[in-house]
PDB file of C-alpha atoms in Angstrom:
ATOM      1  CA  MET Y 972      47.679  80.965-197.803  1.00  0.00           C
ATOM      2  CA  LYS Y 973      46.524  84.888-197.911  1.00  0.00           C
ATOM      3  CA  LEU Y 974      43.617  86.482-195.823  1.00  0.00           C
ATOM      4  CA  ILE Y 975      42.638  90.260-195.171  1.00  0.00           C
ATOM      5  CA  ILE Y 976      41.274  90.313-191.643  1.00  0.00           C
ATOM      6  CA  ASN Y 977      39.792  93.267-190.040  1.00  0.00           C
ATOM      7  CA  GLY Y 978      41.850  95.849-193.597  1.00  0.00           C
ATOM      8  CA  MET Y 979      44.967  93.760-192.698  1.00  0.00           C
ATOM      9  CA  THR Y 980      46.891  90.725-195.479  1.00  0.00           C
ATOM     10  CA  LYS Y 981      48.200  88.109-193.531  1.00  0.00           C
ATOM     11  CA  GLU Y 982      49.075  84.849-194.415  1.00  0.00           C
ATOM     12  CA  ILE Y 983      48.082  81.713-192.466  1.00  0.00           C
ATOM     13  CA  PRO Y 984      48.070  77.886-193.267  1.00  0.00           C
ATOM     14  CA  ASP Y 985      46.474  76.545-196.129  1.00  0.00           C
ATOM     15  CA  ASN Y 986      44.883  73.937-193.231  1.00  0.00           C
ATOM     16  CA  ASN Y 987      42.975  76.669-191.426  1.00  0.00           C
ATOM     17  CA  SER Y 988      40.740  75.457-194.314  1.00  0.00           C
ATOM     18  CA  ASN Y 989      36.995  76.104-192.664  1.00  0.00           C
ATOM     19  CA  VAL Y 990      36.066  79.069-190.327  1.00  0.00           C
ATOM     20  CA  THR Y 991      36.643  77.434-186.566  1.00  0.00           C
ATOM     21  CA  LEU Y 992      40.069  75.942-187.942  1.00  0.00           C
ATOM     22  CA  LEU Y 993      41.142  79.346-188.636  1.00  0.00           C
ATOM     23  CA  LEU Y 994      39.684  81.301-185.334  1.00  0.00           C
ATOM     24  CA  ASN Y 995      41.467  78.596-183.561  1.00  0.00           C
ATOM     25  CA  HIS Y 996      44.551  79.644-185.344  1.00  0.00           C
ATOM     26  CA  LEU Y 997      43.881  83.122-184.524  1.00  0.00           C
ATOM     27  CA  GLN Y 998      42.922  81.631-180.551  1.00  0.00           C
ATOM     28  CA  ILE Y 999      39.872  83.460-180.878  1.00  0.00           C
ATOM     29  CA  GLY Y1000      37.867  80.161-180.719  1.00  0.00           C
ATOM     30  CA  GLN Y1001      36.728  80.432-177.312  1.00  0.00           C
ATOM     31  CA  LYS Y1002      35.660  84.290-177.862  1.00  0.00           C
ATOM     32  CA  LYS Y1003      32.001  85.627-179.058  1.00  0.00           C
ATOM     33  CA  ALA Y1004      33.099  86.658-182.076  1.00  0.00           C
ATOM     34  CA  VAL Y1005      30.863  87.282-185.412  1.00  0.00           C
ATOM     35  CA  VAL Y1006      32.706  86.314-188.690  1.00  0.00           C
ATOM     36  CA  GLU Y1007      32.306  88.155-191.962  1.00  0.00           C
ATOM     37  CA  ARG Y1008      33.135  86.143-194.608  1.00  0.00           C
ATOM     38  CA  ASN Y1009      33.275  88.297-198.470  1.00  0.00           C
ATOM     39  CA  GLY Y1010      30.730  90.003-196.856  1.00  0.00           C
ATOM     40  CA  ASN Y1011      28.258  87.623-195.692  1.00  0.00           C
ATOM     41  CA  ILE Y1012      27.232  87.150-191.619  1.00  0.00           C
ATOM     42  CA  LEU Y1013      27.714  84.262-190.310  1.00  0.00           C
ATOM     43  CA  VAL Y1014      26.323  82.248-187.585  1.00  0.00           C
ATOM     44  CA  LYS Y1015      28.593  80.123-185.077  1.00  0.00           C
ATOM     45  CA  GLU Y1016      26.787  77.064-186.709  1.00  0.00           C
ATOM     46  CA  GLN Y1017      28.177  77.637-190.086  1.00  0.00           C
ATOM     47  CA  HIS Y1018      31.503  78.263-189.167  1.00  0.00           C
ATOM     48  CA  ASP Y1019      32.432  74.481-189.179  1.00  0.00           C
ATOM     49  CA  ASN Y1020      31.422  74.177-192.835  1.00  0.00           C
ATOM     50  CA  GLU Y1021      32.345  77.477-194.199  1.00  0.00           C
ATOM     51  CA  PRO Y1022      35.362  77.741-196.241  1.00  0.00           C
ATOM     52  CA  VAL Y1023      38.307  79.823-195.813  1.00  0.00           C
ATOM     53  CA  LYS Y1024      40.501  80.203-199.064  1.00  0.00           C
ATOM     54  CA  ASP Y1025      43.105  82.204-200.558  1.00  0.00           C
ATOM     55  CA  GLY Y1026      42.158  85.934-200.996  1.00  0.00           C
ATOM     56  CA  ASP Y1027      38.734  85.815-199.042  1.00  0.00           C
ATOM     57  CA  LYS Y1028      37.816  89.119-197.074  1.00  0.00           C
ATOM     58  CA  PHE Y1029      37.304  88.415-193.565  1.00  0.00           C
ATOM     59  CA  GLU Y1030      35.455  90.922-190.715  1.00  0.00           C
ATOM     60  CA  ILE Y1031      36.018  89.171-187.016  1.00  0.00           C
ATOM     61  CA  VAL Y1032      33.949  91.668-184.709  1.00  0.00           C
ATOM     62  CA  HIS Y1033      32.538  91.426-181.288  1.00  0.00           C
ATOM     63  CA  PHE Y1034      30.636  93.480-178.659  1.00  0.00           C
ATOM     64  CA  VAL Y1035      32.623  96.246-177.673  1.00  0.00           C
ATOM     65  CA  GLY Y1036      31.448  99.059-174.405  1.00  0.00           C
ATOM     66  CA  GLY Y1037      29.414 101.693-176.119  1.00  0.00           C
ATOM     67  CA  GLY Y1038      26.210 103.843-174.733  1.00  0.00           C
TER      68      GLY Y1038
ATOM     69  CA  MET Q1082       6.734  97.614-165.090  1.00  0.00           C
ATOM     70  CA  LEU Q1083       8.294  98.296-168.582  1.00  0.00           C
ATOM     71  CA  ASN Q1084       7.394  96.788-171.390  1.00  0.00           C
ATOM     72  CA  ILE Q1085       9.427  96.638-174.385  1.00  0.00           C
ATOM     73  CA  GLY Q1086       8.181  94.069-176.971  1.00  0.00           C
ATOM     74  CA  PRO Q1087       8.328  90.472-175.702  1.00  0.00           C
ATOM     75  CA  TYR Q1088      10.478  92.187-172.628  1.00  0.00           C
ATOM     76  CA  SER Q1089       9.358  93.489-169.109  1.00  0.00           C
ATOM     77  CA  PHE Q1090      11.598  95.146-167.018  1.00  0.00           C
ATOM     78  CA  GLN Q1091      11.562  96.322-163.294  1.00  0.00           C
ATOM     79  CA  SER Q1092      14.483  98.778-163.585  1.00  0.00           C
ATOM     80  CA  ARG Q1093      14.019 102.285-165.935  1.00  0.00           C
ATOM     81  CA  LEU Q1094      17.694 102.524-165.939  1.00  0.00           C
ATOM     82  CA  PHE Q1095      19.493 101.035-169.252  1.00  0.00           C
ATOM     83  CA  LEU Q1096      23.352 101.586-168.862  1.00  0.00           C
ATOM     84  CA  GLY Q1097      25.915 101.671-171.411  1.00  0.00           C
ATOM     85  CA  THR Q1098      28.888 100.259-170.969  1.00  0.00           C
ATOM     86  CA  GLY Q1099      31.587 102.689-173.025  1.00  0.00           C
ATOM     87  CA  LYS Q1100      34.268 104.616-171.114  1.00  0.00           C
ATOM     88  CA  TYR Q1101      34.632 103.042-167.629  1.00  0.00           C
ATOM     89  CA  ALA Q1102      38.372 103.120-166.183  1.00  0.00           C
ATOM     90  CA  SER Q1103      38.581  99.743-165.973  1.00  0.00           C
ATOM     91  CA  GLY Q1104      36.167  96.485-166.104  1.00  0.00           C
ATOM     92  CA  GLU Q1105      35.927  95.849-161.864  1.00  0.00           C
ATOM     93  CA  VAL Q1106      34.319  99.969-161.194  1.00  0.00           C
ATOM     94  CA  GLN Q1107      32.162  98.641-164.741  1.00  0.00           C
ATOM     95  CA  ASN Q1108      30.857  95.789-163.360  1.00  0.00           C
ATOM     96  CA  GLN Q1109      30.044  97.379-159.724  1.00  0.00           C
ATOM     97  CA  ALA Q1110      28.321 100.211-161.479  1.00  0.00           C
ATOM     98  CA  VAL Q1111      26.653  97.717-163.275  1.00  0.00           C
ATOM     99  CA  GLU Q1112      25.388  96.047-160.384  1.00  0.00           C
ATOM    100  CA  THR Q1113      24.804  98.970-158.082  1.00  0.00           C
ATOM    101  CA  SER Q1114      22.442 100.432-160.844  1.00  0.00           C
ATOM    102  CA  GLU Q1115      20.417  97.779-160.853  1.00  0.00           C
ATOM    103  CA  THR Q1116      20.142  97.960-164.394  1.00  0.00           C
ATOM    104  CA  GLU Q1117      18.447  94.684-166.391  1.00  0.00           C
ATOM    105  CA  VAL Q1118      19.956  96.498-169.643  1.00  0.00           C
ATOM    106  CA  LEU Q1119      23.122  97.011-171.486  1.00  0.00           C
ATOM    107  CA  THR Q1120      23.772  98.639-174.619  1.00  0.00           C
ATOM    108  CA  PHE Q1121      27.183  97.245-176.574  1.00  0.00           C
ATOM    109  CA  ALA Q1122      28.865  99.031-179.581  1.00  0.00           C
ATOM    110  CA  VAL Q1123      29.238  96.495-182.168  1.00  0.00           C
ATOM    111  CA  ARG Q1124      33.470  96.939-183.630  1.00  0.00           C
ATOM    112  CA  ARG Q1125      36.885  94.877-185.243  1.00  0.00           C
ATOM    113  CA  MET Q1126      38.331  92.774-182.728  1.00  0.00           C
ATOM    114  CA  ASN Q1127      42.005  93.505-182.017  1.00  0.00           C
ATOM    115  CA  ILE Q1128      42.910  89.885-182.632  1.00  0.00           C
ATOM    116  CA  PHE Q1129      46.879  91.089-183.570  1.00  0.00           C
ATOM    117  CA  ASP Q1130      47.454  93.174-180.588  1.00  0.00           C
ATOM    118  CA  ASP Q1131      47.089  91.673-177.169  1.00  0.00           C
ATOM    119  CA  SER Q1132      47.257  95.232-175.570  1.00  0.00           C
ATOM    120  CA  GLN Q1133      43.588  95.667-175.742  1.00  0.00           C
ATOM    121  CA  PRO Q1134      41.486  93.171-173.552  1.00  0.00           C
ATOM    122  CA  ASP Q1135      38.277  92.089-174.122  1.00  0.00           C
ATOM    123  CA  PRO Q1136      35.928  94.526-171.450  1.00  0.00           C
ATOM    124  CA  PHE Q1137      33.488  92.150-171.415  1.00  0.00           C
ATOM    125  CA  GLU Q1138      35.379  89.153-170.564  1.00  0.00           C
ATOM    126  CA  SER Q1139      35.469  88.994-166.771  1.00  0.00           C
ATOM    127  CA  MET Q1140      31.337  89.904-167.073  1.00  0.00           C
ATOM    128  CA  ASP Q1141      28.696  87.710-166.693  1.00  0.00           C
ATOM    129  CA  LEU Q1142      26.195  89.148-168.888  1.00  0.00           C
ATOM    130  CA  SER Q1143      23.329  86.417-168.138  1.00  0.00           C
ATOM    131  CA  GLY Q1144      21.616  88.165-166.313  1.00  0.00           C
ATOM    132  CA  PHE Q1145      20.876  90.785-168.693  1.00  0.00           C
ATOM    133  CA  LYS Q1146      19.104  91.867-171.722  1.00  0.00           C
ATOM    134  CA  LEU Q1147      21.258  93.423-173.808  1.00  0.00           C
ATOM    135  CA  LEU Q1148      21.347  96.443-176.072  1.00  0.00           C
ATOM    136  CA  PRO Q1149      23.436  96.534-179.033  1.00  0.00           C
ATOM    137  CA  ASN Q1150      23.692  99.745-181.155  1.00  0.00           C
ATOM    138  CA  THR Q1151      24.593 100.352-184.757  1.00  0.00           C
ATOM    139  CA  ALA Q1152      27.068 103.265-183.653  1.00  0.00           C
ATOM    140  CA  GLY Q1153      29.650 104.276-186.037  1.00  0.00           C
ATOM    141  CA  ALA Q1154      26.962 103.857-188.994  1.00  0.00           C
ATOM    142  CA  LYS Q1155      26.407 106.985-191.214  1.00  0.00           C
ATOM    143  CA  THR Q1156      23.954 105.170-193.910  1.00  0.00           C
ATOM    144  CA  ALA Q1157      21.081 102.714-193.362  1.00  0.00           C
ATOM    145  CA  GLU Q1158      22.957  99.927-194.758  1.00  0.00           C
ATOM    146  CA  GLU Q1159      25.733 100.301-192.477  1.00  0.00           C
ATOM    147  CA  ALA Q1160      23.743 100.380-189.600  1.00  0.00           C
ATOM    148  CA  VAL Q1161      22.131  97.567-190.521  1.00  0.00           C
ATOM    149  CA  ARG Q1162      24.630  95.511-191.607  1.00  0.00           C
ATOM    150  CA  ILE Q1163      25.819  96.386-187.504  1.00  0.00           C
ATOM    151  CA  ALA Q1164      22.657  95.297-186.271  1.00  0.00           C
ATOM    152  CA  LYS Q1165      23.205  91.776-188.623  1.00  0.00           C
ATOM    153  CA  MET Q1166      26.367  91.707-187.061  1.00  0.00           C
ATOM    154  CA  ALA Q1167      25.405  91.712-182.685  1.00  0.00           C
ATOM    155  CA  GLN Q1168      22.319  89.027-184.363  1.00  0.00           C
ATOM    156  CA  ALA Q1169      24.832  87.024-185.993  1.00  0.00           C
ATOM    157  CA  ALA Q1170      25.955  86.855-181.567  1.00  0.00           C
ATOM    158  CA  ASN Q1171      22.981  85.130-181.046  1.00  0.00           C
ATOM    159  CA  MET Q1172      22.794  86.867-177.453  1.00  0.00           C
ATOM    160  CA  CYS Q1173      20.273  89.833-178.087  1.00  0.00           C
ATOM    161  CA  ASP Q1174      17.361  90.241-180.225  1.00  0.00           C
ATOM    162  CA  MET Q1175      16.846  93.993-179.706  1.00  0.00           C
ATOM    163  CA  ILE Q1176      18.845  97.187-181.917  1.00  0.00           C
ATOM    164  CA  LYS Q1177      19.645 100.440-181.078  1.00  0.00           C
ATOM    165  CA  VAL Q1178      19.479 102.167-183.847  1.00  0.00           C
ATOM    166  CA  GLU Q1179      22.261 105.017-184.156  1.00  0.00           C
ATOM    167  CA  VAL Q1180      22.854 107.016-187.438  1.00  0.00           C
ATOM    168  CA  ILE Q1181      24.463 109.564-187.013  1.00  0.00           C
ATOM    169  CA  GLY Q1182      24.787 112.464-189.491  1.00  0.00           C
ATOM    170  CA  CYS Q1183      27.103 115.532-188.333  1.00  0.00           C
ATOM    171  CA  ASP Q1184      30.129 114.687-186.437  1.00  0.00           C
ATOM    172  CA  LYS Q1185      30.350 117.940-184.195  1.00  0.00           C
ATOM    173  CA  THR Q1186      26.504 117.203-182.905  1.00  0.00           C
ATOM    174  CA  LEU Q1187      26.796 113.652-183.144  1.00  0.00           C
ATOM    175  CA  LEU Q1188      22.743 114.182-183.641  1.00  0.00           C
ATOM    176  CA  PRO Q1189      21.166 111.116-185.746  1.00  0.00           C
ATOM    177  CA  ASP Q1190      20.449 111.071-190.191  1.00  0.00           C
ATOM    178  CA  PRO Q1191      16.954 111.673-189.503  1.00  0.00           C
ATOM    179  CA  VAL Q1192      15.800 109.996-193.559  1.00  0.00           C
ATOM    180  CA  GLU Q1193      18.812 106.580-192.640  1.00  0.00           C
ATOM    181  CA  THR Q1194      17.791 106.302-189.151  1.00  0.00           C
ATOM    182  CA  ILE Q1195      14.031 106.046-190.981  1.00  0.00           C
ATOM    183  CA  LYS Q1196      15.909 103.434-193.302  1.00  0.00           C
ATOM    184  CA  ALA Q1197      17.542 101.719-191.565  1.00  0.00           C
ATOM    185  CA  THR Q1198      14.576 101.276-188.903  1.00  0.00           C
ATOM    186  CA  GLU Q1199      12.080 100.328-192.041  1.00  0.00           C
ATOM    187  CA  LEU Q1200      14.841  96.872-193.283  1.00  0.00           C
ATOM    188  CA  LEU Q1201      15.486  96.308-189.477  1.00  0.00           C
ATOM    189  CA  LEU Q1202      11.549  95.909-188.595  1.00  0.00           C
ATOM    190  CA  ASP Q1203      11.047  93.688-191.844  1.00  0.00           C
ATOM    191  CA  GLU Q1204      14.157  91.735-190.687  1.00  0.00           C
ATOM    192  CA  GLY Q1205      12.173  91.191-187.331  1.00  0.00           C
ATOM    193  CA  PHE Q1206      14.499  92.763-184.474  1.00  0.00           C
ATOM    194  CA  ILE Q1207      13.034  94.909-181.498  1.00  0.00           C
ATOM    195  CA  VAL Q1208      14.124  97.810-182.919  1.00  0.00           C
ATOM    196  CA  LEU Q1209      14.349 100.747-180.582  1.00  0.00           C
ATOM    197  CA  PRO Q1210      15.896 103.951-182.688  1.00  0.00           C
ATOM    198  CA  TYR Q1211      17.881 107.015-181.335  1.00  0.00           C
ATOM    199  CA  THR Q1212      16.278 110.022-182.525  1.00  0.00           C
ATOM    200  CA  SER Q1213      16.760 114.099-181.395  1.00  0.00           C
ATOM    201  CA  ASP Q1214      13.974 114.840-179.928  1.00  0.00           C
ATOM    202  CA  ASP Q1215      11.354 115.782-183.325  1.00  0.00           C
ATOM    203  CA  VAL Q1216       8.047 115.539-182.509  1.00  0.00           C
ATOM    204  CA  VAL Q1217       7.427 114.602-186.049  1.00  0.00           C
ATOM    205  CA  LEU Q1218      10.160 112.444-186.778  1.00  0.00           C
ATOM    206  CA  ALA Q1219       8.954 110.800-182.753  1.00  0.00           C
ATOM    207  CA  ARG Q1220       5.577 110.054-185.099  1.00  0.00           C
ATOM    208  CA  HIS Q1221       6.813 108.875-188.144  1.00  0.00           C
ATOM    209  CA  LEU Q1222       8.657 106.393-186.396  1.00  0.00           C
ATOM    210  CA  GLN Q1223       6.393 104.934-184.565  1.00  0.00           C
ATOM    211  CA  GLU Q1224       4.138 104.268-187.353  1.00  0.00           C
ATOM    212  CA  LEU Q1225       6.903 102.586-189.079  1.00  0.00           C
ATOM    213  CA  GLY Q1226       6.239  99.493-186.270  1.00  0.00           C
ATOM    214  CA  ILE Q1227       9.482 100.374-183.505  1.00  0.00           C
ATOM    215  CA  HIS Q1228       8.877  98.653-180.118  1.00  0.00           C
ATOM    216  CA  ALA Q1229      10.187 102.105-178.049  1.00  0.00           C
ATOM    217  CA  ILE Q1230      10.760 105.592-178.904  1.00  0.00           C
ATOM    218  CA  MET Q1231      14.690 107.048-177.884  1.00  0.00           C
ATOM    219  CA  PRO Q1232      14.713 110.756-178.264  1.00  0.00           C
ATOM    220  CA  GLY Q1233      17.928 112.343-176.910  1.00  0.00           C
ATOM    221  CA  ALA Q1234      17.779 115.094-174.585  1.00  0.00           C
ATOM    222  CA  SER Q1235      21.100 116.790-175.954  1.00  0.00           C
ATOM    223  CA  PRO Q1236      23.907 115.466-178.033  1.00  0.00           C
ATOM    224  CA  ILE Q1237      25.640 112.574-177.167  1.00  0.00           C
ATOM    225  CA  GLY Q1238      28.087 112.601-174.056  1.00  0.00           C
ATOM    226  CA  THR Q1239      27.150 116.387-173.674  1.00  0.00           C
ATOM    227  CA  GLY Q1240      26.189 116.327-170.658  1.00  0.00           C
ATOM    228  CA  LEU Q1241      24.238 119.244-170.883  1.00  0.00           C
ATOM    229  CA  GLY Q1242      19.899 117.258-169.489  1.00  0.00           C
ATOM    230  CA  ILE Q1243      17.211 118.659-171.335  1.00  0.00           C
ATOM    231  CA  ILE Q1244      17.871 121.349-173.733  1.00  0.00           C
ATOM    232  CA  ASN Q1245      14.022 120.992-174.624  1.00  0.00           C
ATOM    233  CA  PRO Q1246      11.521 119.862-172.409  1.00  0.00           C
ATOM    234  CA  TYR Q1247       8.510 121.260-174.361  1.00  0.00           C
ATOM    235  CA  ASN Q1248       9.462 118.614-177.494  1.00  0.00           C
ATOM    236  CA  LEU Q1249      10.347 115.899-175.477  1.00  0.00           C
ATOM    237  CA  ALA Q1250       7.112 116.080-173.819  1.00  0.00           C
ATOM    238  CA  HIS Q1251       5.314 116.108-176.541  1.00  0.00           C
ATOM    239  CA  ILE Q1252       6.549 113.236-177.554  1.00  0.00           C
ATOM    240  CA  ILE Q1253       5.747 111.155-174.246  1.00  0.00           C
ATOM    241  CA  GLU Q1254       2.138 112.389-175.065  1.00  0.00           C
ATOM    242  CA  GLN Q1255       2.162 111.109-178.493  1.00  0.00           C
ATOM    243  CA  ALA Q1256       3.797 108.019-178.397  1.00  0.00           C
ATOM    244  CA  GLU Q1257       2.020 104.850-177.776  1.00  0.00           C
ATOM    245  CA  VAL Q1258       5.341 102.528-177.616  1.00  0.00           C
ATOM    246  CA  PRO Q1259       8.161 103.475-174.709  1.00  0.00           C
ATOM    247  CA  VAL Q1260      10.020 106.800-174.349  1.00  0.00           C
ATOM    248  CA  ILE Q1261      13.761 105.951-173.495  1.00  0.00           C
ATOM    249  CA  VAL Q1262      15.094 109.379-173.043  1.00  0.00           C
ATOM    250  CA  ASP Q1263      18.578 108.557-174.136  1.00  0.00           C
ATOM    251  CA  ALA Q1264      22.013 110.841-174.472  1.00  0.00           C
ATOM    252  CA  GLY Q1265      22.909 113.870-172.948  1.00  0.00           C
ATOM    253  CA  ILE Q1266      22.090 113.398-169.391  1.00  0.00           C
ATOM    254  CA  GLY Q1267      24.180 114.952-167.150  1.00  0.00           C
ATOM    255  CA  SER Q1268      23.462 114.675-163.397  1.00  0.00           C
ATOM    256  CA  PRO Q1269      20.382 112.848-161.126  1.00  0.00           C
ATOM    257  CA  LYS Q1270      18.552 115.658-161.794  1.00  0.00           C
ATOM    258  CA  ASP Q1271      18.264 115.157-165.476  1.00  0.00           C
ATOM    259  CA  ALA Q1272      17.489 111.999-164.947  1.00  0.00           C
ATOM    260  CA  SER Q1273      14.667 112.829-162.605  1.00  0.00           C
ATOM    261  CA  TYR Q1274      13.142 115.150-164.963  1.00  0.00           C
ATOM    262  CA  ALA Q1275      12.493 113.157-167.764  1.00  0.00           C
ATOM    263  CA  MET Q1276      10.506 110.271-165.404  1.00  0.00           C
ATOM    264  CA  GLU Q1277       8.931 113.450-164.213  1.00  0.00           C
ATOM    265  CA  LEU Q1278       7.750 114.440-167.613  1.00  0.00           C
ATOM    266  CA  GLY Q1279       6.375 111.128-167.881  1.00  0.00           C
ATOM    267  CA  ALA Q1280       9.333 109.233-170.134  1.00  0.00           C
ATOM    268  CA  ASP Q1281       9.186 105.056-169.554  1.00  0.00           C
ATOM    269  CA  GLY Q1282      12.753 105.100-168.722  1.00  0.00           C
ATOM    270  CA  VAL Q1283      16.416 106.902-169.376  1.00  0.00           C
ATOM    271  CA  LEU Q1284      19.699 105.418-171.038  1.00  0.00           C
ATOM    272  CA  LEU Q1285      22.913 106.921-170.412  1.00  0.00           C
ATOM    273  CA  ASN Q1286      26.159 106.238-169.729  1.00  0.00           C
ATOM    274  CA  THR Q1287      28.816 108.813-169.844  1.00  0.00           C
ATOM    275  CA  ALA Q1288      26.783 110.636-166.681  1.00  0.00           C
ATOM    276  CA  VAL Q1289      27.945 107.012-165.067  1.00  0.00           C
ATOM    277  CA  SER Q1290      30.988 106.105-166.444  1.00  0.00           C
ATOM    278  CA  GLY Q1291      32.651 109.616-166.474  1.00  0.00           C
ATOM    279  CA  ALA Q1292      31.574 110.766-162.694  1.00  0.00           C
ATOM    280  CA  GLY Q1293      34.086 110.943-160.281  1.00  0.00           C
ATOM    281  CA  ASP Q1294      32.956 108.022-158.045  1.00  0.00           C
ATOM    282  CA  PRO Q1295      30.595 106.211-161.462  1.00  0.00           C
ATOM    283  CA  VAL Q1296      29.904 103.423-158.862  1.00  0.00           C
ATOM    284  CA  LYS Q1297      28.005 105.771-156.144  1.00  0.00           C
ATOM    285  CA  MET Q1298      26.610 107.474-159.449  1.00  0.00           C
ATOM    286  CA  ALA Q1299      25.082 104.231-160.557  1.00  0.00           C
ATOM    287  CA  GLY Q1300      23.331 104.375-157.753  1.00  0.00           C
ATOM    288  CA  ALA Q1301      22.017 108.149-157.695  1.00  0.00           C
ATOM    289  CA  MET Q1302      21.003 107.179-160.835  1.00  0.00           C
ATOM    290  CA  LYS Q1303      18.594 104.029-159.860  1.00  0.00           C
ATOM    291  CA  HIS Q1304      17.561 106.912-157.192  1.00  0.00           C
ATOM    292  CA  ALA Q1305      16.782 109.311-159.637  1.00  0.00           C
ATOM    293  CA  VAL Q1306      14.623 107.408-162.152  1.00  0.00           C
ATOM    294  CA  GLU Q1307      13.030 106.117-159.321  1.00  0.00           C
ATOM    295  CA  ALA Q1308      12.189 109.049-158.032  1.00  0.00           C
ATOM    296  CA  GLY Q1309      11.405 111.223-160.993  1.00  0.00           C
ATOM    297  CA  ARG Q1310       8.911 108.011-161.772  1.00  0.00           C
ATOM    298  CA  LEU Q1311       7.266 107.903-158.733  1.00  0.00           C
ATOM    299  CA  GLY Q1312       6.560 111.696-158.579  1.00  0.00           C
ATOM    300  CA  PHE Q1313       5.041 111.299-162.292  1.00  0.00           C
ATOM    301  CA  GLU Q1314       3.004 108.748-161.056  1.00  0.00           C
ATOM    302  CA  ALA Q1315       1.604 110.432-157.781  1.00  0.00           C
ATOM    303  CA  GLY Q1316       1.085 113.515-160.159  1.00  0.00           C
ATOM    304  CA  ARG Q1317       2.935 117.152-159.079  1.00  0.00           C
ATOM    305  CA  ILE Q1318       1.054 120.187-157.899  1.00  0.00           C
ATOM    306  CA  GLU Q1319       0.421 123.034-160.264  1.00  0.00           C
ATOM    307  CA  LYS Q1320       2.518 125.804-160.847  1.00  0.00           C
ATOM    308  CA  LYS Q1321       1.110 128.933-159.245  1.00  0.00           C
ATOM    309  CA  MET Q1322       1.981 132.865-159.889  1.00  0.00           C
ATOM    310  CA  TYR Q1323       1.105 134.200-155.847  1.00  0.00           C
ATOM    311  CA  ALA Q1324       2.533 132.197-153.194  1.00  0.00           C
ATOM    312  CA  GLN Q1325      -0.465 129.961-151.084  1.00  0.00           C
ATOM    313  CA  ALA Q1326       0.902 129.059-147.539  1.00  0.00           C
ATOM    314  CA  SER Q1327       0.445 125.574-146.089  1.00  0.00           C
ATOM    315  CA  SER Q1328      -0.133 126.068-142.792  1.00  0.00           C
ATOM    316  CA  PRO Q1329      -4.006 127.432-141.635  1.00  0.00           C
ATOM    317  CA  VAL Q1330      -4.546 131.170-142.023  1.00  0.00           C
ATOM    318  CA  GLU Q1331      -7.485 130.569-139.421  1.00  0.00           C
ATOM    319  CA  GLY Q1332      -6.386 130.321-135.901  1.00  0.00           C
ATOM    320  CA  MET Q1333      -4.064 132.806-135.589  1.00  0.00           C
ATOM    321  CA  SER Q1334      -3.416 133.366-131.490  1.00  0.00           C
ATOM    322  CA  LYS Q1335      -3.710 137.176-130.954  1.00  0.00           C
ATOM    323  CA  LEU Q1336      -1.032 139.323-128.738  1.00  0.00           C
TER     324      LEU Q1336
END
């Protein structure tokens, strides 16, 4: 399936059917990432049950240095 | 003791985490500063570019209160979105509202700052808006129910120090919430001056991260904030036009 992740179109295997699986596929499952799917901000507890579907738009953010 | 919302802090120095040469220098500077509050920005993760490592991977944040900012936002809507993303990380409920209205000066947009502050207070955040040194704006923000106010000493990253101590003193005098002087601090003198004016704390970043020796400067800032606070509490002498001898004028031995 095609996903738009942080503004980039990426081909992701269909078996990554929820957000937890998607983050693991992207090798950021262990990181403190915050995920927004199609404009909805998710807390970590929602990741297991949040579906990932073709055409979804994801923003994946984290804390960086700032003042 | 500095109280902001439900939190109490021994240290009155808040430290930004931007622009350090390395994670190691940052860790040492943070430790030396004895700060309890660290600020952060929220940005896209570099998922497809391993060359940009996560600067906090090596850092234990458990001992700190995190104060994410909404830097990058130009509208209230953008600021609220960033704040909610930060909150979803489940690491903090404080937010530094920063809505920039001018690319050249990075001065905050007062209208959008007020809007964002209202919305975030409604959402239950502990809200610390970054604002200019406008006395009336500070009062309006305070009336909304903010938990602390963060007037800039001078524009972000300039190191120009406190360019309008008159305004800052008035903001401090009328404040019913803690005043954290934010942005523009360049040297320990500036931090100390802010505290001597009666500020409750100082937030700085570039003054430490950009210093020749950031770790040493972190220590200098710690002492400056403490010295300024002690000086404020002690109460400085009045300024006088004419000299007054410190030594007794009576009892001089004569030739």
